[in-house]
XYZ file of N, CA and C in Angstrom:
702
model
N -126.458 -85.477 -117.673
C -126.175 -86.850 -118.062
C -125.208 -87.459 -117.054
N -125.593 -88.408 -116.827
C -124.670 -88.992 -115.627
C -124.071 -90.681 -115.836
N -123.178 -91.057 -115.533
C -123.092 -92.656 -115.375
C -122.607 -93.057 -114.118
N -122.988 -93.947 -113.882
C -123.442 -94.995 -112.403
C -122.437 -95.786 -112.463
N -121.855 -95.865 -111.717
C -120.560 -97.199 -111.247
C -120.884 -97.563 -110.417
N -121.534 -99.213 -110.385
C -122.295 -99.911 -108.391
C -120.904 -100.862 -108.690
N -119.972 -100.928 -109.380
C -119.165 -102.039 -109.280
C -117.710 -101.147 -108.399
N -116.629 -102.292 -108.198
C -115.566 -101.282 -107.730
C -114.599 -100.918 -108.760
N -114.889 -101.936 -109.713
C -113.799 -101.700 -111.109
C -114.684 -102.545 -112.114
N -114.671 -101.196 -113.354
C -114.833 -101.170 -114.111
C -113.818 -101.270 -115.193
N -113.684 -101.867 -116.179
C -113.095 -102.004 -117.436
C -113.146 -100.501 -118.692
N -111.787 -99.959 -118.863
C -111.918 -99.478 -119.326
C -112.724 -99.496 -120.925
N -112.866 -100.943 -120.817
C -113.010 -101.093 -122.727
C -114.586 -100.964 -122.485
N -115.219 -101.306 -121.249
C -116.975 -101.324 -121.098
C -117.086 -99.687 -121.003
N -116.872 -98.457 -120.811
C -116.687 -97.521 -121.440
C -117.127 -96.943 -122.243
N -116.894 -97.505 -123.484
C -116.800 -97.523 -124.847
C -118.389 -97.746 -125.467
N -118.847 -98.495 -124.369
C -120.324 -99.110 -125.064
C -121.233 -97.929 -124.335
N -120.641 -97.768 -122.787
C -121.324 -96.464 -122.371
C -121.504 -95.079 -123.095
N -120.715 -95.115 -123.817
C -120.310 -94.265 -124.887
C -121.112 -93.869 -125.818
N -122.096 -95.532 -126.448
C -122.343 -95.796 -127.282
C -124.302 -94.999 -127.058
N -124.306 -95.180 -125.613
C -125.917 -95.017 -125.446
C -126.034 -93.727 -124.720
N -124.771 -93.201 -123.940
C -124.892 -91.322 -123.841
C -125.024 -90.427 -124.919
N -124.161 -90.892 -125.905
C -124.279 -90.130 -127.455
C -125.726 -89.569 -127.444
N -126.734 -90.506 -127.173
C -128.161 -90.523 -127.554
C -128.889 -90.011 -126.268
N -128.166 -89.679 -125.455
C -128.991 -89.067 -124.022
C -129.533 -89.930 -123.296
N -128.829 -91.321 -123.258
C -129.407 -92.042 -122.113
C -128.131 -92.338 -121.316
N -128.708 -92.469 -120.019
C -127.932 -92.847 -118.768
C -127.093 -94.071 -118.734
N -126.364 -94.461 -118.100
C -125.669 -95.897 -117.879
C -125.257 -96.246 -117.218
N -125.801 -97.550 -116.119
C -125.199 -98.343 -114.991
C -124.601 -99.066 -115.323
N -123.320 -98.937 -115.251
C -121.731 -100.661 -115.561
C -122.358 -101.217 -114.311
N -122.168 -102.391 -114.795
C -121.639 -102.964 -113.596
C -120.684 -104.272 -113.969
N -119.773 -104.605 -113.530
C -118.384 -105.639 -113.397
C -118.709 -106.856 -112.100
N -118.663 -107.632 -112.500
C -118.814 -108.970 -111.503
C -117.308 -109.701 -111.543
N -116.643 -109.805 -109.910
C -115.736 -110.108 -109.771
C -115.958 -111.752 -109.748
N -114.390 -112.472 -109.887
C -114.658 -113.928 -109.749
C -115.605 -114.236 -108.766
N -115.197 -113.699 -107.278
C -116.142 -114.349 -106.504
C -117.673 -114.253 -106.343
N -117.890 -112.920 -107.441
C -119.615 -112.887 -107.107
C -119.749 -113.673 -108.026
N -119.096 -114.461 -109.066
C -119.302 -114.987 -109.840
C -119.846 -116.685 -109.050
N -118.617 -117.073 -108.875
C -119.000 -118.284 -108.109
C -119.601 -118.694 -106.842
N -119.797 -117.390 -106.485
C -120.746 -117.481 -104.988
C -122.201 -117.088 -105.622
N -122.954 -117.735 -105.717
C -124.958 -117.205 -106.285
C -124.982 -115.916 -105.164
N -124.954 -116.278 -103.996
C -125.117 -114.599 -102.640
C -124.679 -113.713 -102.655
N -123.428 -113.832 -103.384
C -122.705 -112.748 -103.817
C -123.259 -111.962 -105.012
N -123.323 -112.548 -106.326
C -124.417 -112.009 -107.532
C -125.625 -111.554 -106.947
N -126.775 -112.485 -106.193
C -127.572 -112.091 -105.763
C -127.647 -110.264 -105.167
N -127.000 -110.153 -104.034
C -126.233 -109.049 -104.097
C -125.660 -107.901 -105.093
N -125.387 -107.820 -105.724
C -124.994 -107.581 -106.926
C -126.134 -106.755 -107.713
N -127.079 -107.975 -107.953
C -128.198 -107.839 -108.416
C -129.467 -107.081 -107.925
N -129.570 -107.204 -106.568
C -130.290 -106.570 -105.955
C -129.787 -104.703 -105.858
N -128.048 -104.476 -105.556
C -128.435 -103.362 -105.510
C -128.345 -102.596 -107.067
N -128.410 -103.492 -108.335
C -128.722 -102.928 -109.600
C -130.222 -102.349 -109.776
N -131.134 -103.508 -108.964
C -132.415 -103.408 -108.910
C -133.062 -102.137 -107.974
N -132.479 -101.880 -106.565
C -132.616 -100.660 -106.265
C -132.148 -99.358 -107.067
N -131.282 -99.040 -107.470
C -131.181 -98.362 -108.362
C -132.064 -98.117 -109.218
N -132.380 -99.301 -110.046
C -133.730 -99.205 -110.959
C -134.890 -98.475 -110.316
N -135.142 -98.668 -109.024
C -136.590 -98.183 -108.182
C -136.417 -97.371 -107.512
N -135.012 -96.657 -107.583
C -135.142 -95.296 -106.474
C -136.019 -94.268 -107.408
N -136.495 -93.209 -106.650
C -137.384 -91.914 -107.006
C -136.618 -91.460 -108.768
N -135.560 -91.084 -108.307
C -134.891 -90.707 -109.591
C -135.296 -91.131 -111.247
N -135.212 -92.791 -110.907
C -135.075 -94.008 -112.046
C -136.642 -94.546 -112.126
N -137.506 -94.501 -111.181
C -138.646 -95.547 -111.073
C -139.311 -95.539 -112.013
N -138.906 -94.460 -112.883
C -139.985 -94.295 -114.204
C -139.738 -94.203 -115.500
N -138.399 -94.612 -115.772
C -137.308 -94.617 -116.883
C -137.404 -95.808 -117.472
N -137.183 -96.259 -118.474
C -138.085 -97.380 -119.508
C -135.826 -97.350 -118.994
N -136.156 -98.957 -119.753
C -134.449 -99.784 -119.101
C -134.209 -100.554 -120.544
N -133.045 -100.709 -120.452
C -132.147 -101.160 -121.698
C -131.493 -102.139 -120.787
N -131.151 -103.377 -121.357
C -130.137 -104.002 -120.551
C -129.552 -104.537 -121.607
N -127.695 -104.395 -121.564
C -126.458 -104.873 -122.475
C -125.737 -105.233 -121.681
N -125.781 -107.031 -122.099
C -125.149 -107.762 -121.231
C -123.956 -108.156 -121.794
N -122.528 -108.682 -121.363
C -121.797 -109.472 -121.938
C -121.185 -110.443 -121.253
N -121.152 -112.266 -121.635
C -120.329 -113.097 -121.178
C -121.146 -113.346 -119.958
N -120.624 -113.624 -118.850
C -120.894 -114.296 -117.826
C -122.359 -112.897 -116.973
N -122.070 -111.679 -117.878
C -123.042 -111.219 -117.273
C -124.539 -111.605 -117.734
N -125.017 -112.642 -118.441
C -125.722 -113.195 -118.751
C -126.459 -113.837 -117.574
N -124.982 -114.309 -116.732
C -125.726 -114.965 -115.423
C -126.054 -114.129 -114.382
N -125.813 -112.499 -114.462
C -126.174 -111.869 -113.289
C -127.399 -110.995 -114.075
N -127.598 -111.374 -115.005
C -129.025 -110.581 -115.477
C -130.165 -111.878 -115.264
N -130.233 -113.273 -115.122
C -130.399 -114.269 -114.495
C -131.080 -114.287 -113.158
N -130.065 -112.865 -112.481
C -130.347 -112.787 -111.271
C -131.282 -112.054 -110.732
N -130.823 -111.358 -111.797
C -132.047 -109.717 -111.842
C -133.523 -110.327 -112.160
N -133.358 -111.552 -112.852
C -135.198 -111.670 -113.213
C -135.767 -112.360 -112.278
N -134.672 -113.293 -111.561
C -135.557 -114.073 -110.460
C -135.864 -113.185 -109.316
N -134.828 -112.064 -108.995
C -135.033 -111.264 -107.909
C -136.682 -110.309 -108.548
N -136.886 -109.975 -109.969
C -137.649 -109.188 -110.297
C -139.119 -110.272 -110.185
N -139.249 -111.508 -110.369
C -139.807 -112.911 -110.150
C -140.609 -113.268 -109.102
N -139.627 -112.840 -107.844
C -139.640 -113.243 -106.496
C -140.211 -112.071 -105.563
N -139.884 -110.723 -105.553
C -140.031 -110.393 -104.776
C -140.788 -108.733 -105.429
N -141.887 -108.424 -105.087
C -143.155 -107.664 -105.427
C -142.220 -106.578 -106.116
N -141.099 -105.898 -104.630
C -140.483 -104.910 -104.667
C -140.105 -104.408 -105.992
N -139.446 -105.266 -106.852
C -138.705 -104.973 -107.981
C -139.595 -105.331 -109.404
N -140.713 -106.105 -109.066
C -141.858 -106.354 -110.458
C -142.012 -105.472 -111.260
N -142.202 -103.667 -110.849
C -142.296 -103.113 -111.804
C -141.140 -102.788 -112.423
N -139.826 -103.507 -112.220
C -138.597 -102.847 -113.225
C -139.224 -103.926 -114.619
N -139.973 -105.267 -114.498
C -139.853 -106.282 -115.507
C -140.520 -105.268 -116.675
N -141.332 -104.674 -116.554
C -142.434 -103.883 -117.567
C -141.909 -102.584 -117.921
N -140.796 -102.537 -117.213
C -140.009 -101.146 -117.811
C -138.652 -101.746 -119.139
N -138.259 -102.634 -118.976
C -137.295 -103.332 -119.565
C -137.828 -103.046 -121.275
N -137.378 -102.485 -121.720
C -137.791 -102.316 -123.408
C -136.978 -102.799 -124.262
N -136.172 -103.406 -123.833
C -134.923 -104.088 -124.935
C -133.307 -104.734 -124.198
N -132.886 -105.976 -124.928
C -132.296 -106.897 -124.236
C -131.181 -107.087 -125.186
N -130.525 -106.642 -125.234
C -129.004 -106.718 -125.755
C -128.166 -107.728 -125.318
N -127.687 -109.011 -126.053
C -126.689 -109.958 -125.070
C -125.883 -110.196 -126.212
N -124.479 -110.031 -126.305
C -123.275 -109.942 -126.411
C -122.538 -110.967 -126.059
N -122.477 -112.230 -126.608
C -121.387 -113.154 -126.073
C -121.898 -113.621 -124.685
N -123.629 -114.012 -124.904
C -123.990 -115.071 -123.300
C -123.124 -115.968 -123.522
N -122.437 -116.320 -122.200
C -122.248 -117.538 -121.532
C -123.271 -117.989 -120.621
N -123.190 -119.541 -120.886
C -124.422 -120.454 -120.074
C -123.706 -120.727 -119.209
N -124.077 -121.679 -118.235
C -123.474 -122.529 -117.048
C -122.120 -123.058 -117.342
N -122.295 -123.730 -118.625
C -121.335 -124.708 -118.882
C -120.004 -123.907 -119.323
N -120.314 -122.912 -119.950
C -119.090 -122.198 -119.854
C -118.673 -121.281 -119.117
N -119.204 -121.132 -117.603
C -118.550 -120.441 -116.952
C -117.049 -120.523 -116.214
N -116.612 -122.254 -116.511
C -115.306 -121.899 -115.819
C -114.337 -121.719 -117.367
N -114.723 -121.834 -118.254
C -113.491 -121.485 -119.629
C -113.837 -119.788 -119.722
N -115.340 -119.027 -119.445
C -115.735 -117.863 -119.683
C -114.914 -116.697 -118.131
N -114.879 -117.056 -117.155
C -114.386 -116.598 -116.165
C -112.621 -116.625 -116.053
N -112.003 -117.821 -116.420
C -110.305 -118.239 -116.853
C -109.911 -117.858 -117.425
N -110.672 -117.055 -118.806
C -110.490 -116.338 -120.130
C -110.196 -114.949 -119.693
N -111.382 -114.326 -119.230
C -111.309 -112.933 -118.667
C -110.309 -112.650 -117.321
N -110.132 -113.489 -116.803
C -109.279 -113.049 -116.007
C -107.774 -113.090 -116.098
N -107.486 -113.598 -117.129
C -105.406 -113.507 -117.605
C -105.373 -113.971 -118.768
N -104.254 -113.442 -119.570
C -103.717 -114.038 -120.573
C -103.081 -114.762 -120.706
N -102.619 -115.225 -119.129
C -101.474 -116.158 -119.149
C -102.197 -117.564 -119.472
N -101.583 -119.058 -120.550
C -102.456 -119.814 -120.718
C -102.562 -120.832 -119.594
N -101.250 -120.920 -118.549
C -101.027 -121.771 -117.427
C -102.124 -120.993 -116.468
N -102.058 -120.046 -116.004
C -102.990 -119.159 -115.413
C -104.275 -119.805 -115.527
N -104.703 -119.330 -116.802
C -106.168 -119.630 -116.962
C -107.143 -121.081 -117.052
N -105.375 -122.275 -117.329
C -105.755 -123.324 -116.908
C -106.142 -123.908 -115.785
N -104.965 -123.271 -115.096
C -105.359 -123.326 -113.244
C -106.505 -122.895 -112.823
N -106.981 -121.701 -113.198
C -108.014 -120.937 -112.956
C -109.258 -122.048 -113.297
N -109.180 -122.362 -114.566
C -110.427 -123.114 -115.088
C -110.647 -124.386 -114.394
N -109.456 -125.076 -113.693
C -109.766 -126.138 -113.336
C -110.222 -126.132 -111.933
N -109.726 -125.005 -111.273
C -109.623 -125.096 -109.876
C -111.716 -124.573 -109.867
N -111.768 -123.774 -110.735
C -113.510 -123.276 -110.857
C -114.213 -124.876 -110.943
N -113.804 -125.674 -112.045
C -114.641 -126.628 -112.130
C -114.161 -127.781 -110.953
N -113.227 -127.933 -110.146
C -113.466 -128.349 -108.950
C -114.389 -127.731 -107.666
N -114.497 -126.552 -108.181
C -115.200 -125.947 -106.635
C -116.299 -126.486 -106.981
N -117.111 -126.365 -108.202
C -118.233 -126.664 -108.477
C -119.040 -127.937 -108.576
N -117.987 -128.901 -108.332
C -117.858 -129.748 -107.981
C -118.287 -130.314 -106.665
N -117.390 -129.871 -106.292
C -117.623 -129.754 -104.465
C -118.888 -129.374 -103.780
N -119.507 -128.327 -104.238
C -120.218 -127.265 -103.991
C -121.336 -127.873 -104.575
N -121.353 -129.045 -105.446
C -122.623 -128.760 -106.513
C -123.900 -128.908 -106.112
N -124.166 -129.476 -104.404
C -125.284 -129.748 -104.512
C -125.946 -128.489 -104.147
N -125.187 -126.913 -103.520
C -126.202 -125.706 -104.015
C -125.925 -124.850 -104.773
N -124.475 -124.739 -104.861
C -124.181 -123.739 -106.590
C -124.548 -124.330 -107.679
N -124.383 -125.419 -107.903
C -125.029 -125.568 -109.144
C -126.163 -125.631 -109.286
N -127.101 -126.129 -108.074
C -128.232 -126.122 -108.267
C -128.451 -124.531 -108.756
N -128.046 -123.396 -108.184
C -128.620 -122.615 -108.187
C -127.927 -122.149 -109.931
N -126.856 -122.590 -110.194
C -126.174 -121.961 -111.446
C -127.595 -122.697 -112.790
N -128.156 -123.596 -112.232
C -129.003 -124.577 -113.472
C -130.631 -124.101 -113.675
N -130.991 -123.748 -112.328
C -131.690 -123.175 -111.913
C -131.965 -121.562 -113.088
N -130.927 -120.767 -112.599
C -131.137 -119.583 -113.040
C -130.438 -119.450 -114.680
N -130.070 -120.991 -115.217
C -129.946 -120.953 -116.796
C -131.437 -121.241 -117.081
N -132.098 -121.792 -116.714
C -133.535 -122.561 -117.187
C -133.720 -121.059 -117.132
N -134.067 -120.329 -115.929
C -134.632 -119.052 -115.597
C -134.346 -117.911 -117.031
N -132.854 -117.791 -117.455
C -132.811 -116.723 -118.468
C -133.042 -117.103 -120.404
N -132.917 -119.020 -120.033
C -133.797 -119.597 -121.352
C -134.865 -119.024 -121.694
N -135.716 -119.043 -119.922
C -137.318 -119.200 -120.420
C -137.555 -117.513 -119.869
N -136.669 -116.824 -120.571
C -136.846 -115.667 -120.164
C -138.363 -115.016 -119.681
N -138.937 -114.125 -118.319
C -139.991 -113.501 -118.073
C -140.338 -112.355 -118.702
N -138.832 -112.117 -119.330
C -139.274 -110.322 -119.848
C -139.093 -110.491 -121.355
N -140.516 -110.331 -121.978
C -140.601 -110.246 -123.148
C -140.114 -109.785 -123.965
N -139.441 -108.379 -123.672
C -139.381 -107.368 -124.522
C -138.274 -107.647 -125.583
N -138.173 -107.299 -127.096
C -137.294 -107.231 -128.236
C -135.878 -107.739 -127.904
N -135.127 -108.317 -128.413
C -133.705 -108.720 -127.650
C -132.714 -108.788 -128.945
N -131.530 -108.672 -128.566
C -130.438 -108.438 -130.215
C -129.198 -108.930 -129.192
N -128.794 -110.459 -129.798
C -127.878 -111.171 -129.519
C -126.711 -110.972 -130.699
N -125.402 -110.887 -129.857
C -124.699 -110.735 -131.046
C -123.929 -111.851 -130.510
N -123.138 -112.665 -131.615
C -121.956 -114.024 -130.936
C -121.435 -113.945 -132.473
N -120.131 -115.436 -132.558
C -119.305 -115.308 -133.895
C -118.882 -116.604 -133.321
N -118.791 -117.365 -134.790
C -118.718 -118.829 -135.196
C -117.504 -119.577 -134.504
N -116.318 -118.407 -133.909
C -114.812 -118.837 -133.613
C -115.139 -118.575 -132.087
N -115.828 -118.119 -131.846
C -115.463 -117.754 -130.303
C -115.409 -119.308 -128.996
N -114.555 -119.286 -128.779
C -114.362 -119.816 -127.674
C -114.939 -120.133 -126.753
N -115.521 -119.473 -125.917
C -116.084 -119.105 -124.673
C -117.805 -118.901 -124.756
N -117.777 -118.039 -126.121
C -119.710 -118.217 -125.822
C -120.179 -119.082 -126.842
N -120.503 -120.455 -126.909
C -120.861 -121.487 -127.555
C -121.498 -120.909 -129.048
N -121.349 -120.567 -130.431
C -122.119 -120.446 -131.383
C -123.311 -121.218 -131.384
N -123.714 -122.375 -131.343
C -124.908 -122.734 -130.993
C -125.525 -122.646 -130.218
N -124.766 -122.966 -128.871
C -125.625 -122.224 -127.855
C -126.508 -121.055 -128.032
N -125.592 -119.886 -128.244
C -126.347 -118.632 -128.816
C -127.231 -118.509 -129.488
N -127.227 -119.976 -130.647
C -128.287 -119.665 -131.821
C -129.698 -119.853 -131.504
N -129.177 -121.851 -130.262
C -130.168 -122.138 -129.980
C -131.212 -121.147 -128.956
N -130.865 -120.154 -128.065
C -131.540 -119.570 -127.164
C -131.762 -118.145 -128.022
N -131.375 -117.449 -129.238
C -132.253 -116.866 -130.155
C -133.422 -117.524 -130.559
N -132.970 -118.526 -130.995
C -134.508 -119.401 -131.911
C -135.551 -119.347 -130.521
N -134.567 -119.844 -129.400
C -135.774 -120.472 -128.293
C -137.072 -119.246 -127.904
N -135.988 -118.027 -127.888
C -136.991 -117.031 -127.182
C -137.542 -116.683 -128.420
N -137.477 -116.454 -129.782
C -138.031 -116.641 -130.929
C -139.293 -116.867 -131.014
N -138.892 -118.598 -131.083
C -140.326 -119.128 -132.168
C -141.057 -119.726 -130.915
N -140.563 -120.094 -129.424
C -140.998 -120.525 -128.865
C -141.554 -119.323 -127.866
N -140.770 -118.459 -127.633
C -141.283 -117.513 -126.419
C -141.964 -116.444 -126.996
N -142.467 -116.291 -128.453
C -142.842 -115.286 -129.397
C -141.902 -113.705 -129.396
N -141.234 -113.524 -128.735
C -140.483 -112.530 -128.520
C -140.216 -112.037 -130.109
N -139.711 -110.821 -130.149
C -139.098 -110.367 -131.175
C -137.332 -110.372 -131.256
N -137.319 -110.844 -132.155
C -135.443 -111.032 -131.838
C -134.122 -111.040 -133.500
N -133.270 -109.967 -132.959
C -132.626 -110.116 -133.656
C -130.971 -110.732 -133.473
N -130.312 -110.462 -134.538
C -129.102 -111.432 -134.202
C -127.804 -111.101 -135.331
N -126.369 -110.688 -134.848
C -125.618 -110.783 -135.257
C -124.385 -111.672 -135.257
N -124.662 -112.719 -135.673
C -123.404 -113.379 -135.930
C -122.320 -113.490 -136.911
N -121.390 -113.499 -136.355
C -120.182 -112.855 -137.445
C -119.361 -114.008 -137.179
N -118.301 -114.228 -138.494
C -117.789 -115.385 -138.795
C -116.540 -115.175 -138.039
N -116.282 -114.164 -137.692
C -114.708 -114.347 -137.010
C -114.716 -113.210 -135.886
N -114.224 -113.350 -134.865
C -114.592 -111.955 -133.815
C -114.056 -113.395 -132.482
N -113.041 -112.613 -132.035
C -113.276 -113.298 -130.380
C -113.837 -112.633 -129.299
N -113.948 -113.368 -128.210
C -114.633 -113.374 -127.404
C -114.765 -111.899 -126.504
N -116.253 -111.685 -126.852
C -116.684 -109.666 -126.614
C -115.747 -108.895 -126.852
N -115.388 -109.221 -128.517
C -114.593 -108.417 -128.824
C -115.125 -108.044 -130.498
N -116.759 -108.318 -130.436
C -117.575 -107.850 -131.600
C -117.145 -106.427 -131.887
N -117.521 -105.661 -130.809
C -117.643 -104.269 -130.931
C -116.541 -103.708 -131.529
N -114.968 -104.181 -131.656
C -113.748 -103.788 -131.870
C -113.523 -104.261 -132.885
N -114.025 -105.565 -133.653
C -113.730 -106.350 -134.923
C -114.392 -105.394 -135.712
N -115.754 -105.693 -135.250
C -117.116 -105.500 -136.874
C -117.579 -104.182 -136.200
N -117.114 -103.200 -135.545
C -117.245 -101.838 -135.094
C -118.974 -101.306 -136.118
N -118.476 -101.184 -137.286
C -119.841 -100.336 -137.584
C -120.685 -100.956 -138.106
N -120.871 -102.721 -138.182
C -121.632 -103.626 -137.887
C -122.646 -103.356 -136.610
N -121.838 -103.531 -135.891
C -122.336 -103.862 -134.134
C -123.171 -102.391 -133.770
N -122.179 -101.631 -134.274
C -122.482 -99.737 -133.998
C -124.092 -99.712 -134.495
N -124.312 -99.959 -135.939
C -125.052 -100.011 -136.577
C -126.679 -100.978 -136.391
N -125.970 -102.297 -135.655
C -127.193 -102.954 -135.074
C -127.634 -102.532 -133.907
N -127.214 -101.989 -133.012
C -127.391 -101.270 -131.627
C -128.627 -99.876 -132.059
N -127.821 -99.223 -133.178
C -128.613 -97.796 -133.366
C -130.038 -98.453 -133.903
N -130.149 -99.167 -134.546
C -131.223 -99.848 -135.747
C -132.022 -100.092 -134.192
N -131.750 -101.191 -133.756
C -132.320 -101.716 -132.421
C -133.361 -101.236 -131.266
N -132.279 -99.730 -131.154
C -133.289 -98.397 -130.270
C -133.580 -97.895 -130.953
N -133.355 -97.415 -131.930
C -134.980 -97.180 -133.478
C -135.856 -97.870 -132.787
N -136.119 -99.312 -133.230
C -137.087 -100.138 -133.476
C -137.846 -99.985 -132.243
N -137.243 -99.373 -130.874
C -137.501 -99.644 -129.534
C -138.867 -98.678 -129.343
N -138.062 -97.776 -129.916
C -139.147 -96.283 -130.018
C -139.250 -95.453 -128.666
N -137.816 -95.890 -127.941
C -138.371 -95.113 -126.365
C -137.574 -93.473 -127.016
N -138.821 -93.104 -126.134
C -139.007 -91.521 -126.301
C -137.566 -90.336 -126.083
N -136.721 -91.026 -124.977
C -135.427 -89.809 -124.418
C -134.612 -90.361 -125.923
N -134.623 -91.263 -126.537
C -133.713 -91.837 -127.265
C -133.979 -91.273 -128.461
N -132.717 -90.299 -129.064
C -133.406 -89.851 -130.779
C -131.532 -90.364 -131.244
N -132.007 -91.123 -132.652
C -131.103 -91.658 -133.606
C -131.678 -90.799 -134.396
């Protein structure tokens, strides 16, 4: 059993979720997106691509994939579908993908309160932080944002079908409660997908797993049940 670190720092608390899917004998790639791959698209891109090699080396090429996203990594799984979209190389990871876990998406619009948040507690800090993000983007907008609007349409109208279990909570800050609801329903009733959903009335921001512990514990295990991939016994 092994776990994969492509990032340079990892969070001790993401860990915990790795935790959650070795129990059961599956593998786990973290990966951590720093501010700047955040606000640079070439940088994520990057990012993304060498998640995607990974996926297709000899080792992995034939391993059915789980993806558990949280917060702004919403936008680098975004990245992963257009790169999986675009370029032949990585097509067969889309048909390996058996289940889509998202945890507190952030969209576009909250990436400079979702990025200011995670990076300090201080509240002057994170004001600075937030404002100085929504000036760059500003500046920048006629190709970061294009590309930040771009690849929200892209993970709306998601390509990869497979089962998905969103979890968000009514107080959170940072990942819009409606937002969330609306892009459950969307891939729902509109994209026929199968989809489930935990929303909880009080929990801040990707901090489900630590509030409603054997809630969350409990929808995760139910989830890869339902998945039925074979290395996985609940």
């Amino acid at each position: 059993m092994s776990h994969v670190d492509v990032s340079r720092k990892v969070s001790r608390h993401l860990h915990k979720y790795g935790e959650l899917y070795h129990q059961y004998g599956a593998d786990v790639i973290t990966v951590k997106l720093e501010v700047m791959e955040i606000l640079r698209p070439k940088k994520a891109e990057q990012v993304a691509t060498k998640v995607l090699n990974k996926l297709i080396s000899d080792e992995n090429k034939h391993r059915p994939v789980v993806i558990h996203g949280f917060s702004v990594g919403g936008y680098l799984y975004s990245h992963v579908l257009n790169l999986m979209v675009k370029q032949d190389r990585f097509s067969s990871v889309k048909e390996r993908i058996r289940g889509q876990v998202l945890d507190s998406p952030v969209d576009f619009h909250g990436i400079p309160y979702g990025v200011s948040n995670a990076a300090s507690e201080n509240p002057f800090v994170r004001w600075l932080m937030k404002s100085s993000i929504e000036a760059y983007l500003a500046i920048f907008a006629r190709y970061t944002t294009k590309v930040y609007l771009a690849h929200s349409h892209l993970f709306h109208n998601n390509p990869v079908r497979s089962p998905a279990l969103f979890f968000f909570s009514k107080d959170d800050k940072v990942a819009d409660v409606d937002t969330c609801q609306a892009c459950a329903d969307y891939w729902k009733n509109e994209l026929n997908m199968t989809v489930s959903q935990q929303c909880f009335e009080s929990s801040p921001h990707v901090s489900h797993f630590y509030v409603h512990n054997k809630e969350y514990t409990e929808a995760v295990k139910k989830f890869l049940r339902d998945l039925n991939i074979p290395v996985v016994t609940l």
